[in-house]
Every structure is written in C-alpha cells, then in structure tokens.
Amino acid sequence: MAHSIVPPYLLARLAEADAASMQRAASAARRSLRSEPAVRAERRREGLAAPLPAASASQNAALKRTIADAANTELLPGLVVRSEGAPATDDPAVNEAYDGLGATHALLLTAFGRNSVDGRGLPLDATVHYGDDYDNAFWDGARMVFGDGDGEVFNRFTASLSVIGHELAHGVTQYTAALVYAGQSGALNESFSDVIGALVEQHARGQRANEASWLIGEGLFTAQVEGTALRSMVEPGTAYDDDVLGRDPQPADMAGYVQTRDDNGGVHLNSGIPNRAFALAAIELGGFAWERAGRVWYDAISGDGARDEGDGAAPPRARLSSTATFLEFADATVASARALFGEGSAEAAAIAAAWVTVGVRSDDRPAAG
Amino acid sequence: MTDQQQDDRDGDVADRGPALHERGSDAAPRGALRITVSRTGGVAGLAPHWSVMVTEEKDVDSWLSLVESCPWDAPAPGIGGEPDRFVYTIRVLQPDHERDARVPERALDGPWADLVARVKDASR
Ligand SMILES: [Zn+2]
C-alpha cells in the first residue's frame, strides 16, 4: 500500500464524515457540562480534531444522565435525585457522578466520535450511596453503582473521575469487544477501563501525556492509608505501600505475570502490563493521549477499523476476539495504528516498542498485520 | 483501620489465595472449627480476609448449623465474572473435614450472606 503524508484514516474520514456537524454536536455536549474545564482549542493538533467516525454524526448526541440514591441499601436503582439538566444538589456524590458521566460522555464523543456507551446514545444511569460502607464501584451491565467507602480505607468512590470513567468503559467494552472477564482477556478488559478512566481525567483537565499522573483512583484512599491511588499505569506496583493493605501487587511486565484463581485470574493485577504499554506509548508520542494512543486502543477494542471494509483506505482487519490474549491485543493495536496513522507512522512504532518493553511482543518478532 | 482489613498480599503474590493458605498450623484443633472468608475483585483489586476459630462445643454447633444451611453443592459459577464485582471464597476447616466455595457477590444472599457477615463480625 502506498505511503502518504496524510494518514489513510484521515483521507477516509474526510471523504465520508460530516465533520462540521460532528463538531457542533461535540461542542454542544461540552457546553452542557457544568464543571468540566474546556480543553483549550489552540492546543488541539490541527487535523486530528476532525477525523471522527461518521456513524454517530447524524445521531442525537445529547447527554441523558440520571442519578439515583440507594440510601445505603443494596436495592437498585434507588430513588432518582438528579436528572439531566437539573441543578446541582447539596450531595457531592450525586454531583460528582453527574459530572463524571458528562466528562466520560464528552471524551467518547469528542475523541472517538462515539455516542455514549453503546454508540447509540444510551442514557447514562448511576446509583450512589449503594450499600453500607461499601468499598467498591461497578458497572452492572446497565448502570454504574458507587459505594460510599468505609471511611477508614476508602472515601466515596465518586471522588475519582478516573474510576467513573473506568466503570463506564466496562459498558463500552460490553458493547464492543465483549472481552471475557477472566485471565488475559479479563485483564485487557480491566486495562481498557483504566485507559479510558485516565483519558477522561486528562481530557477534562486538558493535560498532555507528559503532564498526567497516570494514576487510577487518586484520592480514593483516606489519609490513613500510605498510598496515592489504586494503581499507577506508568509505574505499576507503586501506587501504595501500606502496613495494613500491603504493597501494590501489580506487575509491570510479563516477567511478573501473576497466575492465580482469585480475582477472575488476577484481572486487576495483570492489567498493569497492558496499562504500562499504553502509558509508555502515549508519553513517547506526546501531546494529548486520547488523540493518538487513545484512538488506537479505542479502534482495536471497538473494531471500528475492522468494520471499514470496502472504503479502500485500509485492508479489512480481523475483529478482536472476546478471548484475546495480550499478544493478540498487542498485534491488534499495531494493526490499528498502521491503519489509522500509516504503515511507517510514529504511532505504530511507539506502540510496537511499548509492547516489547513490557515483554508482550519480542524484539525480533516479524511485524504482524 | 481494623484487623478485618488485613490484606493477605504481603507474601509472594503468585502464591496467595485461600487454597494455598490456612493449612498446617492454621488447621482447626480436634472438635474445633475454623472459617475463613476472603474477598477478591472489586475496582480496587484489594484482597482482604477475615477468619474465626471456634472451640467451645455450643459455639461449634451454632456455627455448624449456619454452615450446613449454605448451598455448598450449588454449581460453581462459569468462566468470566462480572466487572469489578466481589468474589468471596469461603472455607470451613474441621479436623476431619474441609470444604470451600467461591461465591460471586450477586449470589451472596441467604445463608451465605449470614455466614460472611457473622465471620466478619467475629473477626473484628
Ligand atoms: Zn474494572
């Protein structure tokens, strides 16, 4: 295939997308967010703001958030306490959930052209104050659920924007690659949620890759815990070291891969490996992580590129398997990077190198794709 | 923080897990009962555990009646869990008998929920 200065995905998108209407929808979505700092327009790299998938351009990309309160029971959904457009309440958990859903919706729409979790404008529902001292947050297949934390180890789980993004991203994965939540595919499912969680936070703060903390769940631990966050994407295994909780057990490369029956095969442990590959590639590429590494990861998970058969921009690629291994996913990201940014692009090179650093691909492996 | 938040991860991570712990010196003495509950999963990925050792005969009987009411023979959950939900591993050790079960958070109701709550309370 001929090399070109203009990445093939850009040519394809420009040919088919109504970029202008997409941009209007995106800025409308941004304006509707009460507390999200705008990404400074002048910092956006020219040419990378437009190439969004056309699929959602014609759809109504309006946000529809509903926050319910479980009143410290485990009964879902709970009572609705704030609907779309309603003013802030005096409950910080409600407002954090509302704003966090908005920030996640904004990232998906503006960075990836994805209209909500399902790509079809799914209303975003969340429940706060779930359970009694409940130390967790989860996506239950249809809504996000947040506990208040026990107050000794954990604060309320809405306090971290990256955790809100993480949970909604489980919904995105459910509607796209449907990665089975066990073993390596489960760790990839976890890692993609961390990637989106980090990107939501960086996008809301207007942070470049080299300015970001790359922490997941910063601020969730109480002051009694010796630790800054649940996980570090850039330095897995360094997020906490506490006399009671122990040390952050995440491995940073395949040499440390954990075999265990717990946690569906260590999905929250081994996710450190693909997490680090993403952070390393994003930092190497510079700029806003959602524009380059983020687009590639999203493409590999969503299979958007694989659905572009027949547009002539790139050869069709296989959809990611729901039981993908780290290596299969690594190959998928390299293939996506080549299709989106070009065969010999800096993106493809940085991503391939990052997978070598974490031990998933080997240096002498013949180029796949 | 209290002891019930004690994490069991300070050793070799690859070797952790209830199936590999709690044997030997931890085994219950004759006529006694030891119950451990460990919880994995959750967005935080922490693995706290709780345990109780019961030696008084009337206490053993009381705990055993709760233990026996749990559906130990229910089919194990299939491969692939639900994102960020907890999974409980419950083990009961007696001198001549030992059993364990993995119970996803969503299935933790009835006697399972009572048993886990009681172990948590007792280990405070
Ligand atoms: Zn998760």
CSV table of C-alpha atoms and ligand atoms in Angstrom, one decimal:
chain,number,residue,atom,x,y,z
A,1,MET,CA,0.0,0.0,0.0
A,2,ALA,CA,1.3,3.5,-0.9
A,3,HIS,CA,2.7,5.6,1.8
A,4,SER,CA,1.2,9.0,2.3
A,5,ILE,CA,1.8,12.0,4.4
A,6,VAL,CA,-1.8,12.2,5.2
A,7,PRO,CA,-2.8,9.2,7.3
A,8,PRO,CA,-5.1,6.9,5.5
A,9,TYR,CA,-7.8,7.1,8.2
A,10,LEU,CA,-7.9,10.8,7.7
A,11,LEU,CA,-8.5,10.6,4.0
A,12,ALA,CA,-11.2,8.0,4.6
A,13,ARG,CA,-12.9,10.0,7.3
A,14,LEU,CA,-12.7,13.3,5.4
A,15,ALA,CA,-14.3,11.6,2.4
A,16,GLU,CA,-17.2,10.3,4.3
A,17,ALA,CA,-17.7,12.3,7.5
A,18,ASP,CA,-19.8,15.3,8.0
A,19,ALA,CA,-17.1,16.7,10.3
A,20,ALA,CA,-18.7,20.0,10.8
A,21,SER,CA,-22.0,18.7,12.2
A,22,MET,CA,-20.0,16.3,14.3
A,23,GLN,CA,-18.0,19.2,15.8
A,24,ARG,CA,-21.2,21.1,16.6
A,25,ALA,CA,-22.6,18.1,18.4
A,26,ALA,CA,-19.4,17.7,20.3
A,27,SER,CA,-19.2,21.3,21.4
A,28,ALA,CA,-22.8,21.3,22.4
A,29,ALA,CA,-22.1,18.3,24.6
A,30,ARG,CA,-19.1,20.1,26.1
A,31,ARG,CA,-21.1,23.2,26.8
A,32,SER,CA,-23.7,21.2,28.7
A,33,LEU,CA,-21.1,20.1,31.2
A,34,ARG,CA,-21.3,22.3,34.3
A,35,SER,CA,-17.9,21.8,35.7
A,36,GLU,CA,-15.7,20.4,33.0
A,37,PRO,CA,-12.8,22.6,32.1
A,38,ALA,CA,-12.8,23.0,28.4
A,39,VAL,CA,-9.9,21.6,26.5
A,40,ARG,CA,-8.1,24.5,25.1
A,41,ALA,CA,-8.9,24.6,21.5
A,42,GLU,CA,-5.5,26.0,20.5
A,43,ARG,CA,-3.8,23.0,22.0
A,44,ARG,CA,-5.6,20.6,19.8
A,45,ARG,CA,-3.4,19.4,17.0
A,46,GLU,CA,-4.6,20.6,13.7
A,47,GLY,CA,-6.1,17.9,11.6
A,48,LEU,CA,-6.6,15.5,14.4
A,49,ALA,CA,-9.8,17.1,15.7
A,50,ALA,CA,-11.9,16.2,12.6
A,51,PRO,CA,-11.3,12.5,11.8
A,52,LEU,CA,-14.2,11.1,13.8
A,53,PRO,CA,-16.2,8.1,12.7
A,54,ALA,CA,-19.2,9.2,10.7
A,55,ALA,CA,-21.5,6.7,12.3
A,56,SER,CA,-22.6,9.0,15.2
A,57,ALA,CA,-22.5,12.2,13.3
A,58,SER,CA,-26.1,12.0,12.3
A,59,GLN,CA,-27.3,10.7,15.7
A,60,ASN,CA,-28.6,12.8,18.5
A,61,ALA,CA,-25.5,13.0,20.7
A,62,ALA,CA,-27.3,14.7,23.6
A,63,LEU,CA,-26.5,13.6,27.1
A,64,LYS,CA,-29.2,12.0,29.2
A,65,ARG,CA,-28.0,11.4,32.8
A,66,THR,CA,-30.0,10.2,35.7
A,67,ILE,CA,-28.5,9.8,39.2
A,68,ALA,CA,-30.3,7.7,41.8
A,69,ASP,CA,-29.7,7.3,45.5
A,70,ALA,CA,-29.8,3.8,47.1
A,71,ALA,CA,-29.9,5.4,50.6
A,72,ASN,CA,-27.2,2.9,51.8
A,73,THR,CA,-29.2,-0.2,50.8
A,74,GLU,CA,-28.3,-2.7,48.0
A,75,LEU,CA,-31.6,-2.1,46.2
A,76,LEU,CA,-31.2,-0.8,42.7
A,77,PRO,CA,-31.9,1.6,41.1
A,78,GLY,CA,-32.8,3.7,44.1
A,79,LEU,CA,-34.7,7.0,44.1
A,80,VAL,CA,-33.9,9.5,41.3
A,81,VAL,CA,-32.3,12.5,42.8
A,82,ARG,CA,-30.9,14.4,39.7
A,83,SER,CA,-31.9,14.2,36.1
A,84,GLU,CA,-30.3,15.7,33.0
A,85,GLY,CA,-30.3,19.5,33.2
A,86,ALA,CA,-31.3,19.7,36.8
A,87,PRO,CA,-29.2,21.9,39.0
A,88,ALA,CA,-26.6,20.6,41.3
A,89,THR,CA,-27.8,19.1,44.6
A,90,ASP,CA,-26.1,19.6,48.0
A,91,ASP,CA,-24.9,15.9,47.8
A,92,PRO,CA,-21.3,15.8,46.5
A,93,ALA,CA,-21.6,12.1,45.5
A,94,VAL,CA,-24.6,13.0,43.3
A,95,ASN,CA,-22.8,15.9,41.6
A,96,GLU,CA,-19.6,14.0,41.2
A,97,ALA,CA,-21.4,11.1,39.5
A,98,TYR,CA,-23.4,13.6,37.3
A,99,ASP,CA,-20.3,15.5,36.2
A,100,GLY,CA,-18.2,12.3,35.8
A,101,LEU,CA,-20.8,10.8,33.5
A,102,GLY,CA,-20.7,14.0,31.5
A,103,ALA,CA,-16.9,14.1,31.3
A,104,THR,CA,-16.8,10.4,30.1
A,105,HIS,CA,-19.5,11.1,27.5
A,106,ALA,CA,-17.5,14.1,26.3
A,107,LEU,CA,-14.3,12.1,25.9
A,108,LEU,CA,-16.1,9.3,24.0
A,109,LEU,CA,-17.8,11.7,21.7
A,110,THR,CA,-15.1,14.3,21.0
A,111,ALA,CA,-12.1,12.0,20.9
A,112,PHE,CA,-13.6,8.9,19.4
A,113,GLY,CA,-16.9,10.0,17.8
A,114,ARG,CA,-18.7,7.5,20.0
A,115,ASN,CA,-22.2,8.5,21.0
A,116,SER,CA,-22.3,7.2,24.6
A,117,VAL,CA,-21.5,3.7,25.9
A,118,ASP,CA,-23.3,1.8,23.2
A,119,GLY,CA,-22.5,4.1,20.4
A,120,ARG,CA,-26.3,4.8,20.0
A,121,GLY,CA,-26.9,7.4,22.7
A,122,LEU,CA,-27.6,5.1,25.6
A,123,PRO,CA,-28.8,7.2,28.6
A,124,LEU,CA,-26.3,7.2,31.4
A,125,ASP,CA,-27.6,6.0,34.7
A,126,ALA,CA,-25.8,5.8,38.0
A,127,THR,CA,-26.7,5.0,41.6
A,128,VAL,CA,-24.8,6.5,44.5
A,129,HIS,CA,-24.8,5.6,48.2
A,130,TYR,CA,-25.0,1.9,47.4
A,131,GLY,CA,-24.7,-0.5,50.3
A,132,ASP,CA,-23.4,0.0,53.8
A,133,ASP,CA,-19.8,1.3,54.0
A,134,TYR,CA,-19.5,-0.3,50.5
A,135,ASP,CA,-15.8,-0.3,49.3
A,136,ASN,CA,-16.5,-0.5,45.6
A,137,ALA,CA,-17.9,0.8,42.4
A,138,PHE,CA,-19.1,-1.3,39.5
A,139,TRP,CA,-20.9,-1.4,36.2
A,140,ASP,CA,-23.8,-3.8,36.5
A,141,GLY,CA,-24.4,-4.2,32.8
A,142,ALA,CA,-26.8,-1.3,32.6
A,143,ARG,CA,-25.8,1.3,35.2
A,144,MET,CA,-22.9,2.5,37.3
A,145,VAL,CA,-23.0,1.9,41.0
A,146,PHE,CA,-21.0,3.7,43.7
A,147,GLY,CA,-20.4,2.9,47.3
A,148,ASP,CA,-19.6,5.4,50.0
A,149,GLY,CA,-16.4,3.6,51.2
A,150,ASP,CA,-15.9,2.6,54.8
A,151,GLY,CA,-14.3,5.9,55.8
A,152,GLU,CA,-11.2,4.1,57.1
A,153,VAL,CA,-9.6,2.8,54.0
A,154,PHE,CA,-11.8,4.3,51.3
A,155,ASN,CA,-13.5,7.6,50.7
A,156,ARG,CA,-16.6,7.7,48.5
A,157,PHE,CA,-15.9,6.2,45.1
A,158,THR,CA,-17.4,9.0,43.1
A,159,ALA,CA,-14.4,11.2,44.3
A,160,SER,CA,-12.2,9.9,41.5
A,161,LEU,CA,-13.1,10.8,37.9
A,162,SER,CA,-10.8,8.1,36.6
A,163,VAL,CA,-12.8,5.5,38.5
A,164,ILE,CA,-16.1,6.9,37.0
A,165,GLY,CA,-14.5,6.6,33.5
A,166,HIS,CA,-13.3,3.2,34.3
A,167,GLU,CA,-16.7,1.9,35.2
A,168,LEU,CA,-18.4,3.4,32.1
A,169,ALA,CA,-15.7,1.9,29.9
A,170,HIS,CA,-16.8,-1.5,31.1
A,171,GLY,CA,-20.0,-0.7,29.4
A,172,VAL,CA,-18.1,0.3,26.2
A,173,THR,CA,-16.3,-3.0,26.3
A,174,GLN,CA,-19.5,-4.9,26.8
A,175,TYR,CA,-20.9,-3.3,23.6
A,176,THR,CA,-17.8,-3.8,21.6
A,177,ALA,CA,-15.1,-6.4,22.0
A,178,ALA,CA,-17.0,-8.1,24.9
A,179,LEU,CA,-13.8,-9.3,26.4
A,180,VAL,CA,-14.4,-12.3,28.7
A,181,TYR,CA,-13.7,-11.2,32.2
A,182,ALA,CA,-11.2,-13.8,33.1
A,183,GLY,CA,-7.5,-14.4,32.6
A,184,GLN,CA,-5.7,-12.3,29.9
A,185,SER,CA,-8.9,-11.2,28.2
A,186,GLY,CA,-10.2,-10.1,31.6
A,187,ALA,CA,-7.0,-8.2,32.3
A,188,LEU,CA,-7.4,-6.5,28.9
A,189,ASN,CA,-11.0,-5.6,29.8
A,190,GLU,CA,-9.7,-4.1,33.1
A,191,SER,CA,-6.8,-2.3,31.3
A,192,PHE,CA,-9.1,-0.7,28.7
A,193,SER,CA,-11.2,0.6,31.6
A,194,ASP,CA,-8.1,2.1,33.2
A,195,VAL,CA,-7.1,3.6,29.8
A,196,ILE,CA,-10.4,5.3,29.4
A,197,GLY,CA,-10.5,6.3,33.0
A,198,ALA,CA,-7.1,8.0,32.7
A,199,LEU,CA,-8.1,9.6,29.4
A,200,VAL,CA,-11.4,11.0,30.8
A,201,GLU,CA,-9.4,12.7,33.6
A,202,GLN,CA,-6.7,14.0,31.2
A,203,HIS,CA,-9.3,15.3,28.8
A,204,ALA,CA,-11.3,17.0,31.5
A,205,ARG,CA,-8.1,18.7,32.8
A,206,GLY,CA,-6.6,19.5,29.4
A,207,GLN,CA,-3.5,17.5,30.3
A,208,ARG,CA,-0.9,16.2,27.9
A,209,ALA,CA,0.5,12.7,28.3
A,210,ASN,CA,3.7,14.0,30.0
A,211,GLU,CA,1.7,16.2,32.4
A,212,ALA,CA,-0.6,13.4,33.5
A,213,SER,CA,-0.3,11.4,36.8
A,214,TRP,CA,-1.3,8.2,35.1
A,215,LEU,CA,-2.9,7.2,38.4
A,216,ILE,CA,-6.2,5.4,38.7
A,217,GLY,CA,-8.4,6.2,41.7
A,218,GLU,CA,-6.3,9.1,43.0
A,219,GLY,CA,-7.9,10.4,46.2
A,220,LEU,CA,-10.0,7.3,47.0
A,221,PHE,CA,-7.8,6.2,49.9
A,222,THR,CA,-8.3,8.1,53.2
A,223,ALA,CA,-5.4,9.9,54.8
A,224,GLN,CA,-4.8,6.9,57.0
A,225,VAL,CA,-3.5,4.9,54.0
A,226,GLU,CA,0.1,5.1,52.8
A,227,GLY,CA,-0.7,5.4,49.1
A,228,THR,CA,-1.7,7.8,46.3
A,229,ALA,CA,-4.1,5.8,44.2
A,230,LEU,CA,-5.4,2.3,43.4
A,231,ARG,CA,-3.0,1.8,40.5
A,232,SER,CA,-0.3,3.5,38.5
A,233,MET,CA,-0.4,2.9,34.8
A,234,VAL,CA,3.1,4.2,34.1
A,235,GLU,CA,4.7,2.5,37.1
A,236,PRO,CA,2.5,-0.5,38.1
A,237,GLY,CA,3.2,-1.7,41.6
A,238,THR,CA,4.0,1.7,43.1
A,239,ALA,CA,0.6,3.2,43.9
A,240,TYR,CA,0.5,2.2,47.6
A,241,ASP,CA,2.7,0.6,50.2
A,242,ASP,CA,0.7,0.4,53.4
A,243,ASP,CA,1.3,-1.5,56.6
A,244,VAL,CA,-2.2,-2.9,56.6
A,245,LEU,CA,-3.0,-3.1,52.9
A,246,GLY,CA,0.4,-4.3,51.9
A,247,ARG,CA,2.1,-3.2,48.7
A,248,ASP,CA,0.5,-2.5,45.3
A,249,PRO,CA,0.9,-6.0,43.7
A,250,GLN,CA,0.6,-5.0,40.0
A,251,PRO,CA,3.3,-6.4,37.7
A,252,ALA,CA,4.9,-4.0,35.2
A,253,ASP,CA,5.9,-6.6,32.6
A,254,MET,CA,5.3,-10.2,31.6
A,255,ALA,CA,8.1,-11.5,33.9
A,256,GLY,CA,5.8,-10.6,36.8
A,257,TYR,CA,2.6,-12.0,35.3
A,258,VAL,CA,0.5,-13.4,38.2
A,259,GLN,CA,-1.1,-16.8,38.0
A,260,THR,CA,-4.0,-17.0,40.5
A,261,ARG,CA,-7.5,-18.3,40.7
A,262,ASP,CA,-8.5,-15.2,42.7
A,263,ASP,CA,-10.0,-12.1,41.1
A,264,ASN,CA,-11.0,-14.0,37.9
A,265,GLY,CA,-7.4,-14.9,37.3
A,266,GLY,CA,-5.8,-11.7,38.6
A,267,VAL,CA,-7.6,-9.3,36.2
A,268,HIS,CA,-6.9,-6.3,38.5
A,269,LEU,CA,-3.2,-7.4,38.8
A,270,ASN,CA,-2.1,-8.3,35.3
A,271,SER,CA,-3.9,-5.3,33.8
A,272,GLY,CA,-0.7,-3.4,35.0
A,273,ILE,CA,1.1,-4.9,32.0
A,274,PRO,CA,-1.1,-3.5,29.1
A,275,ASN,CA,-1.6,-0.4,31.2
A,276,ARG,CA,2.1,0.4,31.2
A,277,ALA,CA,2.3,-0.3,27.4
A,278,PHE,CA,-0.4,2.3,26.9
A,279,ALA,CA,1.2,4.9,29.1
A,280,LEU,CA,4.7,4.4,27.7
A,281,ALA,CA,3.4,4.7,24.1
A,282,ALA,CA,1.3,7.8,24.9
A,283,ILE,CA,4.2,9.5,26.6
A,284,GLU,CA,6.6,8.6,23.8
A,285,LEU,CA,4.1,10.1,21.3
A,286,GLY,CA,3.5,13.2,23.4
A,287,GLY,CA,0.5,15.6,23.1
A,288,PHE,CA,-2.9,14.6,24.2
A,289,ALA,CA,-3.0,10.9,24.8
A,290,TRP,CA,-6.6,10.5,23.5
A,291,GLU,CA,-5.6,11.7,20.1
A,292,ARG,CA,-3.1,9.1,19.2
A,293,ALA,CA,-2.5,6.1,21.5
A,294,GLY,CA,-6.1,6.5,22.8
A,295,ARG,CA,-7.6,6.4,19.3
A,296,VAL,CA,-5.6,3.3,18.5
A,297,TRP,CA,-6.7,1.5,21.7
A,298,TYR,CA,-10.3,2.5,21.1
A,299,ASP,CA,-10.1,1.3,17.5
A,300,ALA,CA,-8.6,-2.0,18.5
A,301,ILE,CA,-11.4,-2.6,21.1
A,302,SER,CA,-14.3,-1.2,19.2
A,303,GLY,CA,-13.4,-2.8,15.9
A,304,ASP,CA,-14.4,0.4,14.1
A,305,GLY,CA,-11.5,-0.1,11.7
A,306,ALA,CA,-12.5,-3.7,11.1
A,307,ARG,CA,-15.9,-2.5,10.1
A,308,ASP,CA,-14.5,-0.2,7.5
A,309,GLU,CA,-14.2,-2.9,4.9
A,310,GLY,CA,-14.6,-1.6,1.4
A,311,ASP,CA,-13.7,2.0,2.0
A,312,GLY,CA,-10.5,1.4,0.3
A,313,ALA,CA,-8.4,3.2,3.0
A,314,ALA,CA,-7.1,0.1,4.6
A,315,PRO,CA,-7.3,-3.7,4.2
A,316,PRO,CA,-10.0,-5.2,6.4
A,317,ARG,CA,-8.8,-6.4,9.7
A,318,ALA,CA,-10.0,-9.2,11.9
A,319,ARG,CA,-12.2,-8.3,14.8
A,320,LEU,CA,-10.6,-8.7,18.2
A,321,SER,CA,-11.6,-12.0,19.8
A,322,SER,CA,-13.6,-11.8,23.0
A,323,THR,CA,-11.0,-14.2,24.5
A,324,ALA,CA,-8.0,-12.2,23.1
A,325,THR,CA,-4.6,-12.7,24.7
A,326,PHE,CA,-2.2,-9.9,25.5
A,327,LEU,CA,-0.3,-10.8,22.3
A,328,GLU,CA,-3.4,-10.8,20.1
A,329,PHE,CA,-4.4,-7.4,21.5
A,330,ALA,CA,-0.9,-6.0,21.1
A,331,ASP,CA,-1.0,-7.1,17.4
A,332,ALA,CA,-4.4,-5.5,17.1
A,333,THR,CA,-3.2,-2.2,18.3
A,334,VAL,CA,-0.2,-2.2,16.0
A,335,ALA,CA,-2.6,-3.1,13.1
A,336,SER,CA,-4.9,-0.2,14.1
A,337,ALA,CA,-2.0,2.2,14.4
A,338,ARG,CA,-0.9,1.4,10.9
A,339,ALA,CA,-4.4,1.7,9.5
A,340,LEU,CA,-5.2,4.9,11.3
A,341,PHE,CA,-1.8,6.7,11.1
A,342,GLY,CA,0.1,4.9,8.3
A,343,GLU,CA,2.4,1.9,7.9
A,344,GLY,CA,5.6,3.6,9.0
A,345,SER,CA,4.0,6.0,11.4
A,346,ALA,CA,5.5,7.2,14.7
A,347,GLU,CA,2.3,5.8,16.3
A,348,ALA,CA,2.8,2.3,15.1
A,349,ALA,CA,6.5,2.4,16.0
A,350,ALA,CA,5.9,3.7,19.5
A,351,ILE,CA,3.1,1.2,20.2
A,352,ALA,CA,5.1,-1.7,19.0
A,353,ALA,CA,8.1,-0.6,21.1
A,354,ALA,CA,5.9,-0.3,24.2
A,355,TRP,CA,4.7,-3.9,23.9
A,356,VAL,CA,8.3,-5.0,23.6
A,357,THR,CA,9.2,-3.1,26.8
A,358,VAL,CA,6.5,-4.8,28.8
A,359,GLY,CA,7.5,-8.2,27.4
A,360,VAL,CA,4.4,-9.0,25.4
A,361,ARG,CA,6.0,-8.8,22.0
A,362,SER,CA,9.5,-9.7,21.3
A,363,ASP,CA,12.0,-7.5,19.5
A,364,ASP,CA,12.7,-10.0,16.7
A,365,ARG,CA,9.1,-10.8,16.1
A,366,PRO,CA,8.2,-10.4,12.5
A,367,ALA,CA,5.9,-7.4,12.0
A,368,ALA,CA,2.3,-8.5,12.2
A,369,GLY,CA,-0.6,-7.0,10.4
B,1,MET,CA,-8.1,0.7,60.3
B,2,THR,CA,-9.0,-2.6,61.9
B,3,ASP,CA,-7.7,-6.1,61.6
B,4,GLN,CA,-10.5,-7.1,59.4
B,5,GLN,CA,-9.0,-5.0,56.7
B,6,GLN,CA,-5.8,-7.0,56.8
B,7,ASP,CA,-4.7,-7.9,53.3
B,8,ASP,CA,-3.1,-11.2,52.6
B,9,ARG,CA,-0.9,-9.9,49.9
B,10,ASP,CA,2.3,-9.3,51.7
B,11,GLY,CA,3.9,-12.6,50.7
B,12,ASP,CA,4.6,-13.9,47.2
B,13,VAL,CA,1.6,-12.7,45.2
B,14,ALA,CA,1.7,-15.7,42.9
B,15,ASP,CA,1.3,-18.0,45.9
B,16,ARG,CA,-1.5,-16.2,47.6
B,17,GLY,CA,-5.0,-17.5,47.6
B,18,PRO,CA,-7.1,-19.3,50.2
B,19,ALA,CA,-6.4,-22.7,48.6
B,20,LEU,CA,-2.8,-22.4,49.4
B,21,HIS,CA,-3.1,-20.9,52.8
B,22,GLU,CA,-4.6,-21.8,56.1
B,23,ARG,CA,-3.2,-25.3,56.3
B,24,GLY,CA,-0.8,-26.7,58.8
B,25,SER,CA,-0.6,-24.6,61.9
B,26,ASP,CA,-3.8,-22.9,60.9
B,27,ALA,CA,-5.8,-26.1,60.9
B,28,ALA,CA,-8.5,-26.3,63.4
B,29,PRO,CA,-7.8,-28.5,66.5
B,30,ARG,CA,-9.9,-31.5,67.3
B,31,GLY,CA,-13.6,-30.6,67.9
B,32,ALA,CA,-13.0,-27.1,66.7
B,33,LEU,CA,-14.0,-25.2,63.7
B,34,ARG,CA,-12.2,-22.6,61.6
B,35,ILE,CA,-13.9,-20.5,59.0
B,36,THR,CA,-12.1,-18.1,56.6
B,37,VAL,CA,-13.6,-15.6,54.2
B,38,SER,CA,-11.5,-13.9,51.6
B,39,ARG,CA,-12.8,-11.4,49.1
B,40,THR,CA,-11.2,-10.6,45.8
B,41,GLY,CA,-12.1,-8.4,42.9
B,42,GLY,CA,-13.6,-5.0,43.2
B,43,VAL,CA,-12.4,-2.0,41.3
B,44,ALA,CA,-9.6,-1.6,43.8
B,45,GLY,CA,-8.3,-5.1,43.4
B,46,LEU,CA,-7.6,-5.5,47.1
B,47,ALA,CA,-7.9,-8.9,48.8
B,48,PRO,CA,-9.0,-8.6,52.5
B,49,HIS,CA,-9.8,-11.7,54.5
B,50,TRP,CA,-11.5,-12.5,57.7
B,51,SER,CA,-11.4,-15.6,59.9
B,52,VAL,CA,-12.9,-17.1,63.0
B,53,MET,CA,-11.8,-20.0,65.2
B,54,VAL,CA,-14.4,-21.6,67.3
B,55,THR,CA,-13.6,-24.1,70.1
B,56,GLU,CA,-16.5,-24.1,72.6
B,57,GLU,CA,-18.8,-27.0,71.8
B,58,LYS,CA,-22.0,-25.0,71.8
B,59,ASP,CA,-20.5,-22.3,69.6
B,60,VAL,CA,-19.3,-25.0,67.2
B,61,ASP,CA,-22.8,-26.4,67.0
B,62,SER,CA,-24.3,-22.9,66.4
B,63,TRP,CA,-21.7,-22.1,63.6
B,64,LEU,CA,-22.1,-25.5,62.1
B,65,SER,CA,-25.8,-25.2,61.7
B,66,LEU,CA,-25.3,-22.0,59.8
B,67,VAL,CA,-22.5,-23.6,57.7
B,68,GLU,CA,-24.7,-26.6,56.9
B,69,SER,CA,-27.6,-24.4,55.7
B,70,CYS,CA,-25.4,-23.0,53.0
B,71,PRO,CA,-25.7,-24.4,49.4
B,72,TRP,CA,-22.3,-26.0,49.2
B,73,ASP,CA,-23.3,-28.2,46.3
B,74,ALA,CA,-24.6,-25.4,44.1
B,75,PRO,CA,-22.9,-25.4,40.7
B,76,ALA,CA,-19.7,-23.2,40.6
B,77,PRO,CA,-20.0,-20.0,38.6
B,78,GLY,CA,-18.8,-20.3,35.0
B,79,ILE,CA,-15.7,-18.8,33.5
B,80,GLY,CA,-15.8,-15.0,33.3
B,81,GLY,CA,-17.0,-12.8,36.1
B,82,GLU,CA,-18.8,-9.5,36.2
B,83,PRO,CA,-16.6,-6.4,36.0
B,84,ASP,CA,-15.4,-5.2,39.4
B,85,ARG,CA,-17.8,-7.3,41.4
B,86,PHE,CA,-16.5,-9.0,44.5
B,87,VAL,CA,-16.0,-12.8,44.7
B,88,TYR,CA,-16.0,-14.4,48.1
B,89,THR,CA,-14.0,-17.6,48.9
B,90,ILE,CA,-15.4,-19.3,52.0
B,91,ARG,CA,-13.6,-22.2,53.6
B,92,VAL,CA,-14.6,-24.2,56.6
B,93,LEU,CA,-12.0,-26.4,58.2
B,94,GLN,CA,-12.7,-29.1,60.7
B,95,PRO,CA,-10.2,-31.7,61.9
B,96,ASP,CA,-11.5,-34.4,59.5
B,97,HIS,CA,-13.4,-32.3,57.0
B,98,GLU,CA,-12.7,-29.3,54.9
B,99,ARG,CA,-14.8,-27.6,52.2
B,100,ASP,CA,-14.7,-24.4,50.2
B,101,ALA,CA,-16.9,-22.4,47.9
B,102,ARG,CA,-16.5,-19.4,45.6
B,103,VAL,CA,-19.5,-17.2,45.8
B,104,PRO,CA,-19.9,-14.2,43.5
B,105,GLU,CA,-21.2,-11.1,45.2
B,106,ARG,CA,-24.5,-11.3,43.3
B,107,ALA,CA,-25.1,-14.8,44.7
B,108,LEU,CA,-24.2,-13.8,48.3
B,109,ASP,CA,-27.6,-13.9,49.8
B,110,GLY,CA,-29.5,-16.1,52.3
B,111,PRO,CA,-27.2,-18.2,54.5
B,112,TRP,CA,-24.1,-17.3,52.6
B,113,ALA,CA,-24.6,-13.6,53.4
B,114,ASP,CA,-25.4,-14.5,57.0
B,115,LEU,CA,-22.3,-16.6,57.3
B,116,VAL,CA,-20.0,-14.0,55.8
B,117,ALA,CA,-21.5,-11.2,57.9
B,118,ARG,CA,-21.0,-13.4,61.0
B,119,VAL,CA,-17.4,-14.2,60.2
B,120,LYS,CA,-16.7,-10.5,59.6
B,121,ASP,CA,-18.3,-9.6,62.9
B,122,ALA,CA,-16.5,-12.2,64.8
B,123,SER,CA,-13.1,-11.2,63.4
B,124,ARG,CA,-13.5,-7.6,64.4
C,1,ZN,ZN,-13.0,-2.7,36.3
